[in-house]
CSV table of C-alpha atoms and ligand atoms in Angstrom, one decimal:
chain,number,residue,atom,x,y,z
T,779,MET,CA,201.2,-88.6,23.3
T,780,THR,CA,202.8,-85.2,22.7
T,781,GLU,CA,206.4,-85.1,21.5
T,782,LEU,CA,209.0,-83.2,23.6
T,783,GLY,CA,209.8,-80.2,21.5
T,784,PHE,CA,212.6,-77.7,21.5
T,785,ASP,CA,211.3,-74.8,19.3
T,786,ASN,CA,213.0,-71.6,20.4
T,787,LYS,CA,215.5,-73.4,22.5
T,788,VAL,CA,219.3,-73.1,22.0
T,789,ALA,CA,221.5,-76.1,23.0
T,790,VAL,CA,225.2,-76.1,23.5
T,791,ILE,CA,226.7,-79.6,23.3
T,792,THR,CA,230.4,-80.0,23.9
T,793,GLY,CA,232.3,-82.8,22.2
T,794,ALA,CA,229.5,-83.2,19.7
T,795,GLY,CA,231.6,-84.1,16.7
T,796,ASN,CA,231.6,-87.8,17.6
T,797,GLY,CA,229.9,-90.5,19.6
T,798,LEU,CA,227.3,-89.5,22.2
T,799,GLY,CA,227.5,-85.7,21.7
T,800,ARG,CA,226.8,-86.1,18.0
T,801,ALA,CA,223.8,-88.3,18.7
T,802,HIS,CA,222.4,-85.7,21.2
T,803,ALA,CA,223.0,-82.9,18.7
T,804,LEU,CA,221.3,-84.6,15.8
T,805,GLU,CA,218.2,-85.5,17.9
T,806,LEU,CA,217.8,-82.1,19.6
T,807,ALA,CA,218.1,-80.4,16.2
T,808,ARG,CA,215.5,-82.8,14.8
T,809,ARG,CA,213.2,-81.8,17.6
T,810,GLY,CA,213.6,-78.1,16.7
T,811,ALA,CA,216.5,-76.9,18.9
T,812,ARG,CA,219.2,-74.6,17.4
T,813,VAL,CA,222.4,-76.3,18.3
T,814,VAL,CA,226.0,-75.3,18.9
T,815,VAL,CA,228.1,-78.3,17.9
T,816,ASN,CA,231.4,-77.8,19.9
T,817,ASP,CA,234.3,-80.1,19.2
T,818,LEU,CA,238.0,-79.7,19.3
T,819,GLY,CA,238.4,-82.5,16.8
T,820,GLY,CA,241.4,-84.1,18.5
T,821,ALA,CA,242.3,-87.8,19.0
T,822,ALA,CA,240.8,-89.9,21.8
T,823,ASP,CA,243.6,-88.9,24.1
T,824,GLY,CA,242.9,-85.2,23.4
T,825,SER,CA,245.9,-84.6,21.3
T,826,GLY,CA,245.7,-82.7,18.0
T,827,GLY,CA,242.7,-80.8,16.7
T,828,SER,CA,240.6,-80.3,13.6
T,829,ALA,CA,237.5,-78.4,12.5
T,830,GLY,CA,236.3,-81.5,10.7
T,831,PRO,CA,234.1,-83.3,13.2
T,832,ALA,CA,232.1,-80.3,14.4
T,833,GLN,CA,231.5,-79.0,10.9
T,834,GLN,CA,230.5,-82.5,9.7
T,835,VAL,CA,227.8,-82.7,12.3
T,836,VAL,CA,226.6,-79.2,11.5
T,837,ASP,CA,226.4,-80.2,7.8
T,838,GLU,CA,224.4,-83.3,8.8
T,839,ILE,CA,222.0,-81.2,10.8
T,840,VAL,CA,221.6,-78.6,8.1
T,841,ALA,CA,221.1,-81.4,5.5
T,842,LEU,CA,218.2,-82.7,7.6
T,843,GLY,CA,216.6,-79.2,7.7
T,844,GLY,CA,217.9,-78.2,11.2
T,845,GLU,CA,219.9,-75.2,12.4
T,846,ALA,CA,223.4,-75.5,13.9
T,847,VAL,CA,226.7,-73.8,14.1
T,848,ALA,CA,230.2,-75.3,14.7
T,849,ASN,CA,232.6,-74.2,17.4
T,850,THR,CA,236.1,-75.7,17.8
T,851,ASP,CA,237.3,-74.1,21.0
T,852,SER,CA,238.6,-76.4,23.8
T,853,VAL,CA,236.3,-76.7,26.9
T,854,ALA,CA,239.5,-77.0,28.9
T,855,THR,CA,240.3,-73.3,29.3
T,856,PRO,CA,238.1,-70.5,30.8
T,857,GLU,CA,238.5,-68.6,27.5
T,858,GLY,CA,237.3,-71.7,25.6
T,859,GLY,CA,234.2,-71.9,27.8
T,860,GLN,CA,233.4,-68.2,27.2
T,861,ALA,CA,233.9,-68.6,23.5
T,862,ILE,CA,231.7,-71.6,23.2
T,863,ILE,CA,228.8,-69.8,25.0
T,864,ALA,CA,229.6,-66.6,22.9
T,865,THR,CA,229.0,-68.7,19.8
T,866,ALA,CA,225.5,-69.5,20.9
T,867,LEU,CA,224.7,-65.9,21.8
T,868,ASP,CA,226.2,-64.6,18.6
T,869,ALA,CA,224.5,-67.1,16.3
T,870,PHE,CA,221.1,-67.5,18.1
T,871,GLY,CA,220.9,-64.8,20.8
T,872,ARG,CA,220.4,-67.1,23.7
T,873,VAL,CA,221.4,-70.3,25.5
T,874,ASP,CA,218.9,-72.6,27.2
T,875,ILE,CA,220.7,-76.0,27.3
T,876,VAL,CA,224.2,-77.0,28.1
T,877,ILE,CA,225.3,-80.6,27.7
T,878,ASN,CA,228.8,-81.1,29.1
T,879,ASN,CA,229.9,-84.2,27.1
T,880,ALA,CA,233.5,-83.5,25.8
T,881,GLY,CA,235.9,-86.2,26.9
T,882,ILE,CA,239.2,-87.8,26.6
T,883,LEU,CA,241.0,-90.8,28.1
T,884,ARG,CA,244.6,-91.1,29.4
T,885,ASP,CA,244.4,-94.4,31.2
T,886,LYS,CA,247.3,-95.6,33.4
T,887,SER,CA,247.6,-97.3,36.7
T,888,PHE,CA,247.9,-94.7,39.4
T,889,HIS,CA,251.5,-95.9,40.1
T,890,ASN,CA,252.5,-95.0,36.5
T,891,MET,CA,250.3,-92.0,36.0
T,892,THR,CA,252.1,-88.7,35.1
T,893,VAL,CA,251.1,-85.3,36.3
T,894,ASP,CA,250.3,-84.4,32.6
T,895,GLN,CA,247.9,-87.4,32.4
T,896,ILE,CA,246.2,-86.3,35.6
T,897,ASN,CA,245.8,-82.7,34.5
T,898,ALA,CA,244.7,-83.2,30.9
T,899,VAL,CA,241.8,-85.5,32.0
T,900,ILE,CA,240.7,-83.3,34.9
T,901,ASP,CA,241.0,-80.2,32.7
T,902,VAL,CA,238.7,-81.5,30.0
T,903,HIS,CA,236.0,-83.4,32.0
T,904,LEU,CA,235.8,-81.5,35.2
T,905,ARG,CA,237.2,-78.0,34.7
T,906,GLY,CA,235.7,-78.0,31.2
T,907,ALA,CA,232.2,-78.5,32.6
T,908,PHE,CA,233.0,-75.7,35.1
T,909,TYR,CA,234.1,-73.2,32.4
T,910,VAL,CA,231.3,-73.9,29.9
T,911,THR,CA,228.6,-73.9,32.6
T,912,HIS,CA,230.0,-70.9,34.3
T,913,ALA,CA,229.9,-68.9,31.1
T,914,ALA,CA,226.3,-69.8,30.6
T,915,TRP,CA,225.1,-69.6,34.2
T,916,GLY,CA,224.4,-65.8,34.3
T,917,HIS,CA,222.3,-66.0,31.1
T,918,LEU,CA,220.3,-69.0,32.5
T,919,ARG,CA,219.6,-67.2,35.8
T,920,GLU,CA,218.6,-64.0,34.1
T,921,GLN,CA,216.1,-65.7,31.8
T,922,GLY,CA,214.8,-68.0,34.7
T,923,TYR,CA,215.3,-71.1,32.6
T,924,GLY,CA,218.1,-73.6,32.1
T,925,ARG,CA,218.7,-77.3,31.6
T,926,ILE,CA,222.2,-78.8,32.1
T,927,VAL,CA,223.3,-82.4,31.8
T,928,ASN,CA,226.8,-83.4,32.9
T,929,THR,CA,228.3,-86.6,31.5
T,930,SER,CA,229.6,-88.7,34.4
T,931,SER,CA,230.6,-92.3,34.3
T,932,ASN,CA,230.5,-95.6,36.3
T,933,SER,CA,234.3,-95.4,36.3
T,934,GLY,CA,233.9,-92.6,38.9
T,935,ILE,CA,230.7,-93.8,40.6
T,936,LEU,CA,232.0,-97.3,41.0
T,937,GLY,CA,235.7,-97.0,40.2
T,938,ASN,CA,237.6,-98.6,37.4
T,939,PHE,CA,241.2,-99.8,37.3
T,940,GLY,CA,243.6,-97.5,35.6
T,941,GLN,CA,241.3,-94.5,35.6
T,942,ALA,CA,242.1,-92.5,38.7
T,943,ASN,CA,242.3,-89.3,36.7
T,944,TYR,CA,239.0,-90.0,34.8
T,945,GLY,CA,237.1,-91.5,37.7
T,946,ALA,CA,237.9,-88.5,40.0
T,947,ALA,CA,236.9,-86.0,37.3
T,948,LYS,CA,233.7,-87.9,36.6
T,949,MET,CA,232.8,-88.1,40.3
T,950,GLY,CA,233.7,-84.4,40.6
T,951,LEU,CA,230.9,-83.8,38.1
T,952,ILE,CA,228.5,-85.4,40.5
T,953,GLY,CA,229.5,-82.8,43.1
T,954,LEU,CA,229.1,-80.0,40.6
T,955,THR,CA,225.7,-81.4,39.6
T,956,ASN,CA,224.5,-81.6,43.2
T,957,VAL,CA,225.5,-78.0,44.1
T,958,LEU,CA,224.2,-76.4,40.9
T,959,ALA,CA,220.9,-78.3,41.3
T,960,LEU,CA,220.5,-76.5,44.6
T,961,GLU,CA,221.7,-73.1,43.4
T,962,GLY,CA,219.7,-73.3,40.2
T,963,ALA,CA,216.4,-74.4,41.8
T,964,LYS,CA,214.9,-70.9,42.3
T,965,HIS,CA,215.8,-69.9,38.7
T,966,ASN,CA,214.2,-73.0,37.1
T,967,ILE,CA,217.6,-74.3,36.2
T,968,LYS,CA,217.7,-78.1,36.4
T,969,VAL,CA,221.0,-79.9,36.5
T,970,ASN,CA,221.3,-83.7,36.2
T,971,ALA,CA,224.0,-86.2,35.3
T,972,ILE,CA,224.2,-89.3,33.2
T,973,ALA,CA,226.4,-92.3,33.5
T,974,PRO,CA,226.2,-93.7,29.9
T,975,VAL,CA,227.3,-96.9,28.4
T,976,ALA,CA,227.8,-96.8,24.6
T,977,PHE,CA,230.0,-98.1,21.8
T,978,THR,CA,232.1,-95.1,20.7
T,979,ARG,CA,235.7,-94.6,19.8
T,980,LEU,CA,236.5,-94.3,23.5
T,981,THR,CA,235.1,-97.8,24.3
T,982,ALA,CA,235.2,-99.7,21.1
T,983,GLU,CA,238.0,-101.9,22.3
T,984,LEU,CA,236.2,-102.8,25.5
T,985,MET,CA,233.0,-103.8,23.8
T,986,PRO,CA,233.7,-105.6,20.5
T,987,GLY,CA,230.6,-106.6,18.7
T,988,PHE,CA,228.3,-104.3,20.6
T,989,GLU,CA,228.2,-101.5,18.1
T,990,GLU,CA,224.5,-101.7,17.5
T,991,LYS,CA,223.2,-102.8,20.9
T,992,LEU,CA,225.1,-100.1,22.6
T,993,SER,CA,224.8,-97.3,20.0
T,994,PRO,CA,225.1,-93.7,21.3
T,995,GLU,CA,221.5,-93.1,20.0
T,996,LYS,CA,220.3,-95.3,22.8
T,997,VAL,CA,221.6,-92.9,25.4
T,998,THR,CA,220.2,-89.8,23.8
T,999,PRO,CA,216.5,-90.2,24.8
T,1000,VAL,CA,217.4,-89.8,28.5
T,1001,VAL,CA,219.4,-86.6,27.7
T,1002,VAL,CA,216.6,-85.2,25.6
T,1003,TYR,CA,214.1,-85.7,28.5
T,1004,LEU,CA,216.5,-84.2,31.0
T,1005,VAL,CA,217.0,-81.1,28.9
T,1006,SER,CA,213.4,-80.7,28.0
T,1007,GLU,CA,211.0,-78.2,29.5
T,1008,GLU,CA,209.0,-81.1,31.0
T,1009,CYS,CA,212.0,-82.5,33.0
T,1010,GLU,CA,210.7,-83.0,36.5
T,1011,VAL,CA,214.0,-83.9,38.2
T,1012,THR,CA,217.2,-82.1,39.3
T,1013,GLY,CA,220.4,-83.2,41.0
T,1014,GLU,CA,220.0,-86.8,39.9
T,1015,ILE,CA,222.2,-89.3,38.2
T,1016,TYR,CA,220.9,-91.7,35.5
T,1017,SER,CA,222.6,-94.8,34.3
T,1018,VAL,CA,221.7,-95.3,30.6
T,1019,GLY,CA,222.7,-97.7,27.8
T,1020,ALA,CA,221.3,-100.1,25.3
T,1021,GLY,CA,217.7,-99.1,26.0
T,1022,THR,CA,217.9,-99.3,29.8
T,1023,VAL,CA,217.6,-96.4,32.2
T,1024,SER,CA,218.0,-96.4,36.0
T,1025,ARG,CA,218.7,-94.0,38.7
T,1026,TYR,CA,222.0,-94.1,40.7
T,1027,PHE,CA,221.9,-92.7,44.2
T,1028,ILE,CA,224.1,-92.5,47.3
T,1029,GLY,CA,222.6,-94.1,50.3
T,1030,LEU,CA,223.3,-93.7,54.0
T,1031,THR,CA,223.0,-96.7,56.3
T,1032,PRO,CA,221.1,-96.4,59.6
T,1033,GLY,CA,224.5,-97.0,61.1
T,1034,PHE,CA,225.6,-97.1,64.8
T,1035,ALA,CA,225.1,-94.3,67.2
T,1036,THR,CA,226.4,-93.6,70.7
T,1037,ALA,CA,227.1,-90.4,72.6
T,1038,ASP,CA,230.7,-91.4,73.3
T,1039,LEU,CA,232.0,-93.1,70.2
T,1040,THR,CA,235.4,-94.8,70.5
T,1041,ALA,CA,237.7,-96.4,67.9
T,1042,GLU,CA,237.1,-99.7,69.5
T,1043,ALA,CA,233.3,-99.2,69.2
T,1044,VAL,CA,233.8,-98.6,65.5
T,1045,ARG,CA,235.8,-101.9,65.2
T,1046,ASP,CA,233.2,-103.8,67.2
T,1047,ASN,CA,230.2,-102.5,65.4
T,1048,LEU,CA,231.5,-102.4,61.8
T,1049,ALA,CA,228.9,-104.8,60.6
T,1050,THR,CA,226.1,-102.7,61.9
T,1051,ILE,CA,227.7,-99.5,60.6
T,1052,ARG,CA,228.0,-101.0,57.1
T,1053,ASP,CA,224.6,-102.8,57.1
T,1054,GLU,CA,222.6,-101.5,54.1
T,1055,THR,CA,219.3,-102.6,55.5
T,1056,GLY,CA,217.0,-99.6,55.9
T,1057,TYR,CA,219.4,-97.1,54.1
T,1058,VAL,CA,218.1,-93.6,53.3
T,1059,VAL,CA,218.7,-91.4,50.4
T,1060,LEU,CA,219.2,-87.8,51.5
T,1061,ARG,CA,218.8,-84.7,49.3
T,1062,ASN,CA,220.9,-82.1,51.2
T,1063,ASN,CA,223.2,-81.8,54.2
T,1064,GLY,CA,220.5,-80.4,56.4
T,1065,GLN,CA,218.8,-83.8,56.2
T,1066,GLU,CA,222.1,-85.5,57.2
T,1067,LEU,CA,222.4,-83.3,60.3
T,1068,LYS,CA,218.8,-84.1,61.3
T,1069,LYS,CA,219.6,-87.8,60.8
T,1070,ILE,CA,222.7,-87.5,63.0
T,1071,PHE,CA,220.8,-85.9,65.9
T,1072,THR,CA,217.7,-88.2,65.7
T,1073,SER,CA,220.0,-91.3,65.6
T,1074,LEU,CA,221.6,-90.5,68.9
T,1075,PRO,CA,220.3,-92.4,72.0
A,433,NAI,P1,234.0,-89.6,21.7
A,433,NAI,O1,235.5,-89.6,21.7
A,433,NAI,O2,233.3,-90.2,20.6
A,433,NAI,O3,233.5,-88.1,21.9
A,433,NAI,C1,234.1,-87.2,22.7
A,433,NAI,C2,234.3,-85.9,21.9
A,433,NAI,O4,234.8,-84.9,22.8
A,433,NAI,C3,235.3,-86.1,20.8
A,433,NAI,O5,234.7,-85.7,19.5
A,433,NAI,C4,236.4,-85.1,21.1
A,433,NAI,O6,237.0,-84.5,20.0
A,433,NAI,C5,235.7,-84.1,22.0
A,433,NAI,N1,236.7,-83.4,22.9
A,433,NAI,C6,237.7,-83.9,23.6
A,433,NAI,N2,238.3,-82.9,24.2
A,433,NAI,C7,237.7,-81.8,23.9
A,433,NAI,C8,237.9,-80.5,24.3
A,433,NAI,N3,238.9,-80.1,25.2
A,433,NAI,N4,237.0,-79.5,23.9
A,433,NAI,C9,236.0,-79.8,23.1
A,433,NAI,N5,235.8,-81.1,22.6
A,433,NAI,C10,236.6,-82.1,23.1
A,433,NAI,O7,233.6,-90.3,23.1
A,433,NAI,P2,232.1,-90.6,23.7
A,433,NAI,O8,232.1,-92.0,24.2
A,433,NAI,O9,231.0,-90.1,22.9
A,433,NAI,O10,232.2,-89.7,25.0
A,433,NAI,C11,231.3,-88.6,25.3
A,433,NAI,C12,231.3,-88.5,26.8
A,433,NAI,O11,230.7,-89.6,27.5
A,433,NAI,C13,232.7,-88.3,27.5
A,433,NAI,O12,232.7,-87.4,28.5
A,433,NAI,C14,233.0,-89.7,28.0
A,433,NAI,O13,233.9,-89.7,29.1
A,433,NAI,C15,231.6,-90.0,28.5
A,433,NAI,N6,231.3,-91.5,28.7
A,433,NAI,C16,231.3,-92.3,27.7
A,433,NAI,C17,231.0,-93.7,27.9
A,433,NAI,C18,230.9,-94.7,26.8
A,433,NAI,O14,230.5,-95.8,27.1
A,433,NAI,N7,231.1,-94.3,25.6
A,433,NAI,C19,230.9,-94.2,29.3
A,433,NAI,C20,230.9,-93.2,30.3
A,433,NAI,C21,231.2,-91.9,30.0
């Protein structure tokens, strides 16, 4: 069995000073990638900042014989996104892999959520992925190669009480993943998302006692595969944690169809409309249009 290798590849990993990003950075570096370890070094709610975490991970990588540089810009501004990618180009002359992982939490029930709490979370998770990926995109297109992983969450895919800001940002990343997978296809740029479950400082209180079973290192293998040259998939979402990996997808029920739909027909046929038997998983909106027209009597 050959190992997935990353010689001559440059990986940018945001929020890599702690938790999941740190685990991805160490493993990609171990496999030969040159790594930009980006981290603002703030608290779990995004406040503050310090060069410590990014530099510490760089030091760990170098001590293990790998190559890495630290970057402490925030992903949450266009300038930060540009500076993060510029660090890769300045240090290593290229960028092949972007792992959008930086994240913060500002949980509150929607009723009590402030505009600042909405914006801060959407800025880091969703806009941050836009800014960093946008700065890299032209380089990936030009070289005809790229691998991107966006870090989503079951809090968006399934919903989670008190996380309207976070859930919406994380589901926004699925939309970004879907569109970039289509736009990147002809340039050999593959774009996928993960919905991880891991014990980190963001989740420690929710999962007491699961530090080892849910270690971040158990998420990393899926990320390593998705950013490898051998990755065969794009536009997909993988649930991963504790050694399990599965694919999430959005399904469409066969539904109900009539040429003259009324509100009353929707009411009277709700069970048929919602029935999951025989659902399909579509890859693009052309397939949905076809399904609509072939469903009609
Ligand atoms: P973590 O708090 O250990 O790591 C996140 C890192 O992002 C921190 O080091 C932080 O300093 C950095 N960061 C925050 N804002 C930044 C900014 N503006 N610019 C650059 N860096 C910034 O948390 P964890 O759990 O490792 O989270 C990684 C990603 O995984 C996040 O996007 C999180 O939402 C996501 N996630 C984690 C889950 C889990 O079970 N741990 C579940 C679902 C998603």
